[in-house]
Amino acid sequence: MGSSSTTFLLFLLSLATLTLSQLNDVYFQHDCSDTSGNYTANSPYETNLNTIISRFATLTDFNYGFFNLSAGQSPDKVYSIALCRGDTNQDACNTCLNYTATELKQFCSRNKAATAWSQFCLVRYANRDLYGQLENDPRTCAFNPMNASNPDQFNQTLNELLNELSAEAAAGGPLRKYAAGNATVGSSQTVYATMQCTPDMDEQNCSTCLNFAINEYQSCCSTRLGCRVLRPNCVLRFETNQFYNQTAVPLPSPPPSPTTSPSPTASFSPTSPPTSMASLEFPAFGFVFALFLTLSSMLLLN
């Protein structure tokens, strides 16, 4: 009985440790802008900001993880851009957005503009329209303290992978600009990476943002076994463990191309005469008629 009780207590302790580990694993980075001014408590601006944050908790449209929201009227209008990682489903996306927006307001309790990057999402809000604006700040970089054992080979493989993913993400459509993949370093190690832009960026701006992110990784966390480069319009991450889902939520199929009925003469080449109806539809009759003429000629000669 004593042994069973001890085993059960150890089991409960392991569950508690796991839960604490999961809670501590939540990733959060934020930036409070001092250049956009502050709002006062219970002001119309704070009311509009609270309206947007409450919408993150009640989103019903997934919109493939990208949201462009606003609330209120000028001069107290609040604008917000939010993006979930391309492999997250709607439940995970909504949870991340709600958590991140709520935490961001607490950390930046009076700033009119702020940005946060969490484990699966990005949230921004400001007193100006953010949609379609390629911006360089705020930005940050976080890295794994461990270095690759073969840094030259690791960096070469990683650079090739990131360049491929950058082109793929930038070429994405207006619903999602996301790419994920992996590459083998040497004979035993694999590096996994994701790159993503907010879909309000066109291909050129997305490519520009991701190229900046690649340059930042090379100066911030070159040779590291993991890194996140976090920018206002795009995110880069790589690790030596697979941190993303293999399949993203599928995008809708493109509409079918319009088709036209062929014209009656479309099957005929302009340089070739049309096939005769006799040879097309009655080949057996033509053969019998020719045989009849041949036999008749032979009888007359005899």
Backbone as numpy.savetxt, mean C-alpha at the origin, in Angstrom:
# Nx Ny Nz CAx CAy CAz Cx Cy Cz
-1.37 -32.41 43.68 -2.21 -31.21 43.68 -1.34 -29.95 43.68
-0.25 -30.01 44.53 0.66 -28.87 44.57 1.33 -28.64 43.24
1.70 -29.71 42.59 2.33 -29.60 41.28 1.38 -28.99 40.27
0.12 -29.39 40.28 -0.88 -28.86 39.35 -1.09 -27.38 39.59
-1.16 -26.96 40.86 -1.36 -25.56 41.18 -0.19 -24.71 40.68
1.02 -25.25 40.88 2.21 -24.53 40.43 2.21 -24.36 38.91
1.84 -25.44 38.21 1.78 -25.38 36.74 0.77 -24.35 36.27
-0.39 -24.31 36.94 -1.45 -23.37 36.55 -1.00 -21.92 36.78
-0.31 -21.69 37.93 0.17 -20.35 38.21 1.22 -19.91 37.19
2.08 -20.83 36.81 3.07 -20.51 35.79 2.41 -20.18 34.46
1.32 -20.91 34.17 0.58 -20.65 32.93 -0.01 -19.24 32.95
-0.64 -18.86 34.10 -1.21 -17.52 34.22 -0.12 -16.46 34.11
1.02 -16.72 34.72 2.13 -15.77 34.66 2.62 -15.59 33.24
2.67 -16.68 32.47 3.11 -16.59 31.08 2.13 -15.77 30.25
0.82 -15.93 30.54 -0.18 -15.13 29.81 -0.02 -13.65 30.13
0.20 -13.35 31.42 0.37 -11.96 31.81 1.61 -11.36 31.16
2.69 -12.11 31.13 3.92 -11.64 30.50 3.71 -11.40 29.01
2.98 -12.31 28.36 2.70 -12.16 26.93 1.90 -10.90 26.68
0.88 -10.67 27.51 0.04 -9.50 27.33 0.84 -8.21 27.50
1.69 -8.16 28.54 2.52 -6.98 28.75 3.48 -6.78 27.59
4.02 -7.88 27.08 4.93 -7.80 25.95 4.23 -7.23 24.72
3.00 -7.69 24.49 2.25 -7.18 23.34 1.95 -5.70 23.49
1.60 -5.27 24.72 1.30 -3.86 24.94 2.54 -3.00 24.74
3.67 -3.48 25.23 4.91 -2.72 25.09 5.43 -2.71 23.67
4.91 -3.61 22.83 5.38 -3.71 21.46 4.72 -2.69 20.55
3.72 -1.95 21.07 3.04 -0.94 20.25 4.04 0.16 19.89
4.19 0.41 18.61 5.16 1.39 18.14 4.48 2.74 17.99
5.13 3.80 18.44 4.53 5.13 18.34 5.63 6.18 18.27
5.58 7.01 17.23 6.46 8.17 17.10 5.57 9.37 16.77
5.90 10.52 17.28 5.05 11.68 17.02 5.88 12.95 16.89
5.26 13.96 16.29 5.89 15.27 16.14 4.81 16.33 16.33
5.04 17.25 17.24 4.12 18.35 17.51 4.67 19.61 16.84
3.95 20.17 15.90 4.43 21.32 15.15 4.27 22.60 15.98
5.36 23.34 16.11 5.33 24.62 16.81 5.13 25.80 15.87
5.15 25.54 14.57 5.07 26.64 13.59 3.65 26.95 13.16
2.69 26.08 13.49 1.31 26.28 13.04 0.42 26.91 14.10
0.99 27.22 15.24 0.21 27.86 16.28 -0.45 26.88 17.22
-1.09 27.40 18.24 -1.76 26.59 19.24 -3.24 26.94 19.32
-4.02 26.04 19.87 -5.44 26.31 20.12 -5.67 26.30 21.62
-6.75 26.90 22.05 -7.08 26.94 23.47 -8.08 25.85 23.80
-8.11 25.48 25.04 -9.03 24.42 25.49 -10.47 24.83 25.26
-11.28 23.86 24.79 -12.71 24.04 24.55 -13.02 25.06 23.45
-12.03 25.34 22.62 -12.23 26.26 21.50 -12.91 25.55 20.35
-13.44 26.29 19.36 -14.01 25.65 18.17 -13.00 24.74 17.46
-11.72 25.11 17.49 -10.71 24.26 16.84 -10.62 22.91 17.54
-10.60 22.90 18.85 -10.53 21.63 19.58 -11.79 20.81 19.34
-12.94 21.47 19.26 -14.18 20.75 18.98 -14.10 20.06 17.62
-13.60 20.75 16.61 -13.46 20.16 15.28 -12.44 19.03 15.28
-11.34 19.20 16.03 -10.35 18.13 16.12 -10.95 16.90 16.79
-11.71 17.10 17.85 -12.37 15.97 18.52 -13.35 15.27 17.58
-13.99 16.04 16.72 -14.92 15.45 15.75 -14.19 14.49 14.82
-13.02 14.90 14.34 -12.24 14.04 13.45 -11.77 12.80 14.18
-11.26 12.97 15.40 -10.78 11.81 16.16 -11.91 10.83 16.43
-13.10 11.33 16.72 -14.23 10.43 16.96 -14.64 9.69 15.69
-14.41 10.31 14.53 -14.72 9.63 13.27 -13.80 8.44 13.04
-12.56 8.54 13.50 -11.64 7.40 13.38 -12.15 6.20 14.17
-12.86 6.45 15.24 -13.37 5.35 16.07 -14.62 4.72 15.49
-15.26 5.38 14.52 -16.54 4.87 14.00 -16.53 4.71 12.48
-15.36 4.61 11.88 -15.29 4.47 10.43 -15.99 3.19 9.97
-16.82 3.32 8.97 -17.48 2.14 8.40 -16.97 1.83 7.01
-16.43 2.83 6.31 -15.85 2.61 4.99 -14.35 2.39 5.13
-13.87 1.29 4.59 -12.45 0.97 4.69 -11.61 1.88 3.80
-12.12 2.14 2.59 -11.44 3.03 1.65 -9.99 2.62 1.39
-9.72 1.31 1.54 -8.39 0.75 1.30 -7.31 1.43 2.14
-7.72 1.90 3.34 -6.75 2.37 4.31 -6.30 3.80 4.16
-6.96 4.61 3.32 -6.56 6.00 3.16 -7.76 6.91 3.40
-7.54 7.97 4.21 -8.64 8.86 4.57 -8.19 10.31 4.50
-9.04 11.14 3.91 -8.84 12.57 3.81 -10.05 13.23 4.44
-9.89 13.72 5.68 -11.03 14.20 6.46 -10.88 15.68 6.77
-11.99 16.32 7.06 -11.98 17.70 7.53 -13.22 17.93 8.37
-13.16 18.95 9.24 -14.30 19.28 10.10 -14.28 20.77 10.40
-15.46 21.39 10.42 -15.58 22.80 10.78 -15.42 23.75 9.62
-15.40 25.02 9.96 -15.27 26.09 8.99 -14.08 26.97 9.33
-13.51 27.59 8.30 -12.39 28.51 8.51 -12.83 29.66 9.43
-12.01 30.12 10.33 -10.58 29.82 10.50 -10.29 28.68 11.47
-11.33 27.96 11.88 -11.13 26.87 12.85 -11.25 25.49 12.21
-11.18 25.42 10.90 -11.32 24.15 10.20 -10.08 23.28 10.44
-10.32 22.00 10.66 -9.23 21.04 10.89 -9.20 20.06 9.72
-8.02 19.83 9.18 -7.81 18.89 8.09 -7.00 17.70 8.61
-7.27 16.52 8.06 -6.53 15.34 8.51 -6.31 14.38 7.35
-5.13 13.80 7.33 -4.76 12.72 6.40 -4.39 11.51 7.25
-4.90 10.34 6.89 -4.59 9.12 7.63 -4.35 7.99 6.65
-3.39 7.13 6.97 -3.01 6.03 6.08 -2.69 4.79 6.90
-3.28 3.67 6.51 -2.95 2.39 7.13 -2.00 1.62 6.23
-1.16 0.78 6.85 -0.23 -0.03 6.05 -1.01 -0.91 5.09
-0.45 -1.12 3.92 -1.18 -1.76 2.83 -1.66 -3.16 3.08
-1.12 -3.85 4.10 -1.51 -5.23 4.35 -2.50 -5.36 5.51
-2.99 -4.25 6.06 -3.90 -4.32 7.20 -5.35 -4.42 6.74
-6.16 -5.16 7.50 -7.58 -5.23 7.19 -8.31 -4.08 7.88
-9.62 -4.02 7.69 -10.37 -2.87 8.19 -10.34 -2.77 9.72
-10.50 -3.89 10.42 -10.50 -3.85 11.88 -9.17 -3.35 12.43
-8.07 -3.90 11.91 -6.75 -3.47 12.37 -6.49 -2.01 12.03
-6.95 -1.60 10.87 -6.77 -0.22 10.43 -7.52 0.73 11.36
-8.80 0.46 11.61 -9.60 1.33 12.46 -9.02 1.42 13.87
-8.58 0.27 14.40 -8.00 0.24 15.74 -6.75 1.11 15.81
-5.90 0.98 14.81 -4.66 1.76 14.78 -4.94 3.25 14.65
-5.86 3.63 13.78 -6.16 5.04 13.58 -6.74 5.67 14.84
-7.66 4.96 15.48 -8.28 5.47 16.70 -7.23 5.65 17.80
-6.41 4.63 18.00 -5.35 4.69 19.02 -4.36 5.81 18.73
-3.90 5.89 17.49 -2.85 6.84 17.13 -3.35 8.28 17.22
-4.56 8.54 16.71 -5.11 9.89 16.77 -5.35 10.33 18.21
-5.85 9.43 19.03 -6.10 9.75 20.44 -4.81 10.05 21.17
-3.79 9.20 20.96 -2.49 9.42 21.60 -1.84 10.71 21.11
-1.98 10.99 19.83 -1.35 12.17 19.26 -1.91 13.44 19.89
-3.22 13.50 20.07 -3.83 14.69 20.69 -3.36 14.85 22.14
-3.15 13.75 22.84 -2.68 13.85 24.21 -1.24 14.34 24.28
-0.40 13.84 23.38 1.00 14.27 23.38 1.13 15.72 22.90
0.30 16.11 21.94 0.37 17.46 21.37 -0.92 18.19 21.75
-1.10 18.41 23.04 -2.41 18.80 23.57 -2.89 20.18 23.14
-2.02 21.04 22.64 -2.46 22.37 22.21 -1.95 22.73 20.82
-1.24 21.84 20.16 -0.70 22.15 18.83 -1.77 21.98 17.76
-1.89 22.96 16.89 -2.87 22.87 15.81 -2.46 21.84 14.75
-1.18 21.58 14.63 -0.68 20.61 13.63 0.19 19.59 14.33
0.00 18.31 13.96 0.79 17.23 14.57 0.77 16.02 13.65
1.76 15.16 13.82 1.90 13.95 13.01 2.32 12.80 13.90
1.77 11.61 13.64 2.18 10.42 14.39 2.27 9.23 13.46
3.26 8.39 13.72 3.42 7.13 13.01 3.31 6.02 14.04
2.42 5.09 13.80 2.24 3.98 14.72 2.61 2.68 14.01
2.34 1.55 14.66 2.76 0.26 14.12 2.19 0.01 12.72
0.91 0.35 12.53 0.26 0.03 11.26 -0.30 1.25 10.53
-0.07 2.44 11.04 -0.73 3.59 10.40 0.00 4.90 10.65
-0.42 5.90 9.89 0.08 7.26 9.96 -1.13 8.19 10.11
-1.05 9.16 11.01 -2.12 10.14 11.21 -1.51 11.53 11.24
-2.11 12.45 10.48 -1.70 13.85 10.49 -2.93 14.73 10.61
-2.79 15.85 11.29 -3.85 16.88 11.25 -3.20 18.25 11.32
-3.92 19.25 10.79 -3.37 20.61 10.71 -4.51 21.59 10.47
-4.18 22.86 10.53 -5.14 23.92 10.24 -5.05 24.38 8.80
-4.55 23.52 7.92 -4.44 23.79 6.48 -4.65 22.49 5.73
-4.99 22.62 4.46 -5.25 21.44 3.65 -3.94 20.68 3.42
-3.94 19.39 3.69 -2.76 18.55 3.55 -2.78 17.71 2.28
-3.93 17.60 1.65 -4.11 16.66 0.54 -3.25 17.07 -0.66
-2.47 16.11 -1.17 -1.69 16.32 -2.38 -0.43 17.16 -2.18
-0.09 17.50 -0.95 1.07 18.34 -0.69 2.27 17.48 -0.32
3.29 17.44 -1.19 4.52 16.72 -0.89 5.35 17.56 0.07
5.64 17.03 1.25 6.33 17.79 2.29 7.53 17.01 2.82
8.52 17.74 3.25 9.77 17.14 3.72 9.80 16.94 5.23
8.99 17.70 5.95 8.95 17.62 7.41 7.51 17.52 7.90
7.32 16.90 9.06 8.32 16.29 9.94 8.77 14.93 9.41
9.91 14.47 9.90 10.41 13.16 9.51 11.30 12.62 10.63
11.42 11.31 10.66 12.26 10.70 11.68 12.74 9.35 11.19
13.70 8.79 11.89 14.29 7.51 11.52 14.55 6.72 12.80
14.17 5.45 12.80 14.42 4.58 13.96 15.03 3.29 13.45
16.00 2.73 14.18 16.70 1.56 13.65 16.97 0.53 14.72
17.17 -0.70 14.25 17.60 -1.81 15.09 19.07 -1.58 15.47
19.43 -1.71 16.74 20.82 -1.45 17.12 21.81 -2.49 16.60
21.33 -3.65 16.13 22.24 -4.69 15.67 22.66 -4.44 14.23
23.92 -4.73 13.94 24.46 -4.54 12.61 24.53 -5.87 11.85
24.49 -5.77 10.52 24.64 -6.95 9.68 26.06 -7.48 9.78
26.19 -8.80 9.75 27.52 -9.40 9.84 28.30 -9.25 8.53
27.57 -9.08 7.42 28.20 -8.87 6.11 27.64 -7.58 5.51
28.02 -6.41 6.03 27.36 -5.15 5.70 27.36 -4.80 4.21
28.45 -5.04 3.50 28.50 -4.68 2.08 27.47 -5.48 1.28
27.44 -6.78 1.49 26.50 -7.62 0.77 25.06 -7.31 1.19
24.88 -7.07 2.48 23.54 -6.75 2.99 23.02 -5.46 2.36
23.85 -4.42 2.32 23.42 -3.14 1.76 23.15 -3.25 0.26
23.97 -3.99 -0.45 23.77 -4.13 -1.89 22.44 -4.82 -2.17
22.18 -5.92 -1.47 20.92 -6.65 -1.65 19.73 -5.78 -1.27
19.85 -5.07 -0.15 18.76 -4.22 0.32 18.48 -3.08 -0.64
19.52 -2.44 -1.16 19.33 -1.33 -2.10 18.60 -1.79 -3.35
18.95 -2.95 -3.87 18.27 -3.47 -5.05 16.80 -3.74 -4.75
16.53 -4.31 -3.57 15.15 -4.59 -3.20 14.35 -3.30 -3.05
14.91 -2.31 -2.37 14.19 -1.06 -2.14 13.94 -0.31 -3.45
14.86 -0.35 -4.38 14.63 0.31 -5.67 13.49 -0.35 -6.42
13.40 -1.68 -6.36 12.30 -2.38 -7.01 10.96 -2.04 -6.36
10.94 -2.05 -5.04 9.69 -1.77 -4.32 9.27 -0.31 -4.49
10.23 0.58 -4.56 9.92 2.00 -4.76 9.19 2.21 -6.08
9.71 1.61 -7.15 9.07 1.74 -8.46 7.67 1.13 -8.45
7.53 -0.01 -7.77 6.22 -0.67 -7.72 5.21 0.16 -6.94
5.61 0.69 -5.80 4.70 1.49 -4.98 4.29 2.77 -5.71
5.25 3.45 -6.32 4.95 4.72 -7.01 3.99 4.52 -8.17
4.07 3.36 -8.81 3.21 3.08 -9.96 1.80 2.65 -9.55
1.56 2.53 -8.25 0.24 2.13 -7.79 -0.83 3.15 -8.14
-2.06 2.72 -8.14 -3.17 3.58 -8.53 -3.62 4.52 -7.42
-4.75 5.19 -7.61 -5.22 6.19 -6.65 -5.78 5.60 -5.36
-5.94 4.28 -5.28 -6.46 3.66 -4.07 -5.36 3.23 -3.12
-4.22 2.80 -3.65 -3.14 2.32 -2.78 -1.81 2.39 -3.50
-0.80 2.90 -2.82 0.57 2.93 -3.35 1.45 2.22 -2.33
1.52 0.91 -2.45 2.17 0.06 -1.44 2.87 -1.09 -2.14
4.03 -1.46 -1.63 4.75 -2.62 -2.16 5.48 -3.30 -1.02
5.53 -4.63 -1.06 6.23 -5.42 -0.05 6.97 -6.55 -0.75
8.11 -6.92 -0.20 8.87 -8.01 -0.81 10.07 -8.37 0.05
10.82 -9.36 -0.41 12.00 -9.80 0.32 13.10 -10.21 -0.64
14.30 -10.31 -0.12 15.45 -10.73 -0.92 16.40 -11.50 0.00
17.15 -12.41 -0.60 18.07 -13.25 0.16 19.47 -12.64 0.15
20.03 -12.53 1.33 21.40 -12.03 1.47 22.31 -13.22 1.70
23.22 -13.45 0.76 24.09 -14.62 0.88 23.29 -15.90 0.74
23.59 -16.87 1.59 22.93 -18.17 1.47 21.92 -18.46 2.57
21.83 -17.58 3.59 20.99 -17.95 4.73 20.10 -16.84 5.25
20.42 -15.59 4.99 19.66 -14.49 5.58 18.70 -13.87 4.59
17.52 -13.47 5.07 16.51 -12.82 4.24 16.18 -11.47 4.83
16.03 -10.47 3.97 15.61 -9.14 4.41 14.24 -8.86 3.81
13.33 -8.35 4.64 11.96 -8.06 4.24 11.75 -6.55 4.28
10.96 -6.02 3.35 10.79 -4.57 3.29 9.40 -4.21 2.78
8.92 -3.04 3.23 7.71 -2.44 2.68 7.99 -0.98 2.38
7.32 -0.46 1.35 7.40 0.95 1.00 5.99 1.40 0.63
5.62 2.61 1.07 4.25 3.06 0.85 4.18 4.57 0.83
3.33 5.08 -0.06 3.02 6.51 -0.10 1.53 6.71 0.19
1.17 7.90 0.65 -0.24 8.25 0.70 -0.74 8.36 -0.75
-1.90 7.79 -1.06 -2.35 7.75 -2.46 -2.68 9.10 -3.09
-2.67 10.18 -2.30 -2.87 11.50 -2.89 -1.63 11.98 -3.62
-0.52 11.25 -3.48 0.69 11.56 -4.23 0.60 10.94 -5.62
0.94 11.70 -6.66 1.01 11.09 -7.98 2.31 10.27 -8.07
2.51 9.62 -9.20 3.66 8.72 -9.33 4.99 9.46 -9.11
5.10 10.65 -9.67 6.36 11.39 -9.54 6.62 11.80 -8.10
5.61 12.34 -7.42 5.80 12.77 -6.04 6.05 11.59 -5.11
5.37 10.47 -5.35 5.60 9.27 -4.55 7.03 8.78 -4.74
7.48 8.74 -5.98 8.85 8.32 -6.26 9.86 9.25 -5.60
9.59 10.56 -5.64 10.48 11.52 -4.98 10.55 11.28 -3.49
9.39 11.07 -2.86 9.35 10.84 -1.42 10.11 9.57 -1.04
9.89 8.49 -1.79 10.56 7.23 -1.47 12.07 7.30 -1.74
12.46 8.06 -2.74 13.91 8.24 -2.97 14.55 9.00 -1.81
13.85 10.01 -1.29 14.33 10.69 -0.09 14.45 9.70 1.07
13.46 8.81 1.20 13.48 7.83 2.29 14.67 6.89 2.15
14.97 6.46 0.93 16.12 5.58 0.70 17.41 6.29 1.07
17.52 7.57 0.68 18.72 8.33 1.03 18.85 8.49 2.55
17.72 8.67 3.21 17.75 8.81 4.67 18.17 7.51 5.34
17.65 6.38 4.83 18.06 5.10 5.42 19.57 4.91 5.29
20.13 5.31 4.16 21.55 5.11 3.93 22.40 5.95 4.87
21.88 7.09 5.32 22.65 7.93 6.24 22.29 7.66 7.70
21.07 7.16 7.92 20.60 6.96 9.29 20.87 5.56 9.82
20.65 4.56 8.98 20.72 3.19 9.50 21.34 2.22 8.50
22.33 2.66 7.78 23.06 1.77 6.90 23.73 0.66 7.70
23.68 -0.54 7.21 24.23 -1.78 7.80 23.40 -2.30 8.98
22.34 -1.58 9.39 21.50 -2.07 10.48 20.60 -3.18 9.99
20.20 -4.06 10.90 19.34 -5.19 10.53 17.86 -4.82 10.45
17.53 -3.59 10.81 16.16 -3.14 10.70 16.10 -1.64 10.77
15.10 -1.04 10.11 15.02 0.42 10.08 13.62 0.86 9.66
13.19 1.99 10.19 11.98 2.67 9.73 12.36 4.10 9.38
12.01 4.52 8.17 12.14 5.92 7.79 10.71 6.44 7.64
10.38 7.43 8.45 9.01 7.92 8.56 8.94 9.36 8.08
8.14 9.59 7.04 7.99 10.91 6.46 6.51 11.26 6.37
6.16 12.53 6.09 4.75 12.91 6.06 3.94 12.20 4.98
4.59 11.89 3.84 3.85 11.32 2.69 4.24 9.90 2.35
5.25 9.35 3.03 5.67 7.99 2.71 6.40 7.36 3.88
6.46 6.04 3.84 7.08 5.27 4.91 7.91 4.14 4.30
9.08 3.91 4.85 9.95 2.80 4.44 10.26 1.99 5.70
10.23 0.67 5.56 10.64 -0.19 6.67 11.27 -1.46 6.14
12.34 -1.92 6.81 12.89 -3.24 6.50 13.32 -3.92 7.79
13.25 -5.25 7.79 13.64 -6.08 8.94 14.17 -7.40 8.40
14.81 -8.15 9.28 15.25 -9.50 8.90 14.23 -10.55 9.34
13.09 -10.13 9.83 11.97 -11.03 10.08 10.77 -10.52 9.29
9.88 -11.41 8.92 8.73 -11.00 8.12 7.70 -10.33 9.03
7.57 -9.02 8.88 6.70 -8.24 9.76 5.37 -7.87 9.10
5.18 -8.22 7.85 3.95 -7.87 7.13 3.24 -9.14 6.67
1.96 -8.99 6.33 1.20 -10.10 5.79 1.56 -10.30 4.32
1.56 -11.55 3.90 1.94 -11.86 2.52 0.97 -11.24 1.52
-0.31 -11.23 1.84 -1.31 -10.72 0.91 -2.01 -9.51 1.51
-2.15 -8.46 0.72 -2.88 -7.27 1.14 -4.35 -7.44 0.79
-5.19 -6.60 1.36 -6.61 -6.62 1.01 -6.72 -6.32 -0.48
-7.38 -7.19 -1.26 -7.38 -7.00 -2.72 -8.10 -5.73 -3.13
-7.56 -5.09 -4.14 -8.19 -3.91 -4.72 -9.27 -4.34 -5.70
-10.23 -3.48 -6.00 -11.26 -3.86 -6.97 -10.68 -4.05 -8.36
-11.29 -4.93 -9.13 -10.85 -5.16 -10.50 -11.16 -3.94 -11.34
-10.28 -3.60 -12.30 -10.57 -2.46 -13.17 -11.79 -2.75 -14.03
-12.53 -1.70 -14.44 -13.71 -1.94 -15.28 -13.32 -2.53 -16.61
-14.17 -3.38 -17.19 -13.83 -4.00 -18.48 -13.73 -2.97 -19.58
-12.85 -3.23 -20.53 -12.69 -2.32 -21.66 -13.93 -2.39 -22.54
-14.38 -1.24 -23.10 -15.56 -1.28 -23.97 -15.26 -2.08 -25.23
-16.23 -2.86 -25.68 -16.07 -3.68 -26.89 -17.05 -3.22 -27.95
-16.66 -3.37 -29.21 -17.51 -2.99 -30.35 -17.74 -4.21 -31.22
-18.92 -4.30 -31.80 -19.25 -5.42 -32.68 -18.49 -5.28 -33.99
-17.93 -6.36 -34.53 -17.18 -6.27 -35.79 -18.11 -5.98 -36.95
-17.61 -5.25 -37.92 -18.40 -4.96 -39.11 -18.52 -6.22 -39.95
-19.54 -6.29 -40.85 -19.74 -7.50 -41.66 -18.53 -7.84 -42.52
-17.74 -6.86 -42.90 -16.60 -7.13 -43.78 -15.28 -7.16 -43.01
-15.34 -7.18 -41.65 -14.12 -7.08 -40.88 -13.22 -8.29 -41.05
-13.78 -9.46 -41.47 -12.96 -10.65 -41.58 -12.23 -10.73 -42.92
-12.48 -9.77 -43.81 -11.84 -9.82 -45.12 -10.67 -8.86 -45.18
-9.57 -9.35 -45.74 -8.41 -8.51 -45.91 -8.59 -7.65 -47.13
-8.23 -6.35 -47.08 -8.42 -5.47 -48.25 -7.56 -5.87 -49.43
-6.50 -6.66 -49.20 -5.63 -7.05 -50.31 -5.95 -8.44 -50.83
-6.91 -9.14 -50.21 -7.25 -10.48 -50.65 -8.71 -10.52 -51.09
-9.02 -11.20 -52.20 -10.41 -11.30 -52.64 -11.20 -12.15 -51.67
-12.49 -11.84 -51.48 -13.31 -12.64 -50.58 -13.45 -14.05 -51.08
-13.54 -14.98 -50.14 -13.68 -16.39 -50.49 -15.04 -16.64 -51.11
-15.09 -17.45 -52.19 -16.37 -17.71 -52.86 -17.28 -18.53 -51.97
-18.57 -18.31 -52.10 -19.53 -19.04 -51.29 -19.52 -20.52 -51.61
-19.20 -20.89 -52.85 -19.22 -22.30 -53.21 -18.13 -23.06 -52.47
-16.92 -22.50 -52.45 -15.83 -23.19 -51.78 -15.94 -23.08 -50.26
-16.67 -22.04 -49.76 -16.80 -21.84 -48.33 -17.85 -22.75 -47.72
-18.99 -22.90 -48.43 -20.10 -23.58 -47.81 -20.45 -24.92 -48.46
-20.04 -25.15 -49.73 -20.43 -26.36 -50.43 -19.24 -27.05 -51.08
-18.24 -27.45 -50.37 -17.07 -28.09 -50.99 -17.41 -29.43 -51.61
-18.29 -30.18 -51.03 -18.64 -31.50 -51.56 -19.34 -31.38 -52.90
-20.23 -30.40 -53.07 -20.93 -30.21 -54.33 -19.95 -29.86 -55.43
-18.95 -29.02 -55.16 -17.97 -28.64 -56.19 -17.17 -29.83 -56.65
-16.79 -30.71 -55.72 -16.02 -31.89 -56.07 -16.82 -32.83 -56.96
-18.10 -33.05 -56.61 -18.95 -33.96 -57.40 -19.17 -33.41 -58.79
-19.39 -32.08 -58.90 -19.62 -31.49 -60.21 -18.39 -31.63 -61.10
-17.19 -31.42 -60.53 -15.96 -31.57 -61.31 -15.77 -33.00 -61.76
-16.07 -33.98 -60.92 -15.95 -35.39 -61.27 -16.92 -35.75 -62.38
-18.14 -35.16 -62.35 -19.14 -35.42 -63.39 -18.63 -34.95 -64.75
-18.03 -33.76 -64.79 -17.52 -33.24 -66.06 -16.40 -34.11 -66.60
-15.51 -34.63 -65.70 -14.40 -35.46 -66.12 -14.89 -36.77 -66.73
-15.86 -37.41 -66.10 -16.41 -38.66 -66.59 -17.12 -38.46 -67.92
-17.82 -37.33 -68.05 -18.52 -37.07 -69.31 -17.54 -36.93 -70.46
-16.44 -36.26 -70.20 -15.44 -36.09 -71.26 -14.85 -37.43 -71.67
-14.64 -38.34 -70.76 -14.05 -39.66 -71.06 -15.04 -40.47 -71.89
-16.33 -40.41 -71.61 -17.33 -41.16 -72.37 -17.42 -40.65 -73.79
-17.33 -39.33 -73.96 -17.41 -38.78 -75.31 -16.21 -39.18 -76.15
-15.03 -39.27 -75.50 -13.83 -39.67 -76.27 -13.92 -41.12 -76.69
-14.55 -41.94 -75.88 -14.68 -43.34 -76.23 -15.75 -43.50 -77.29
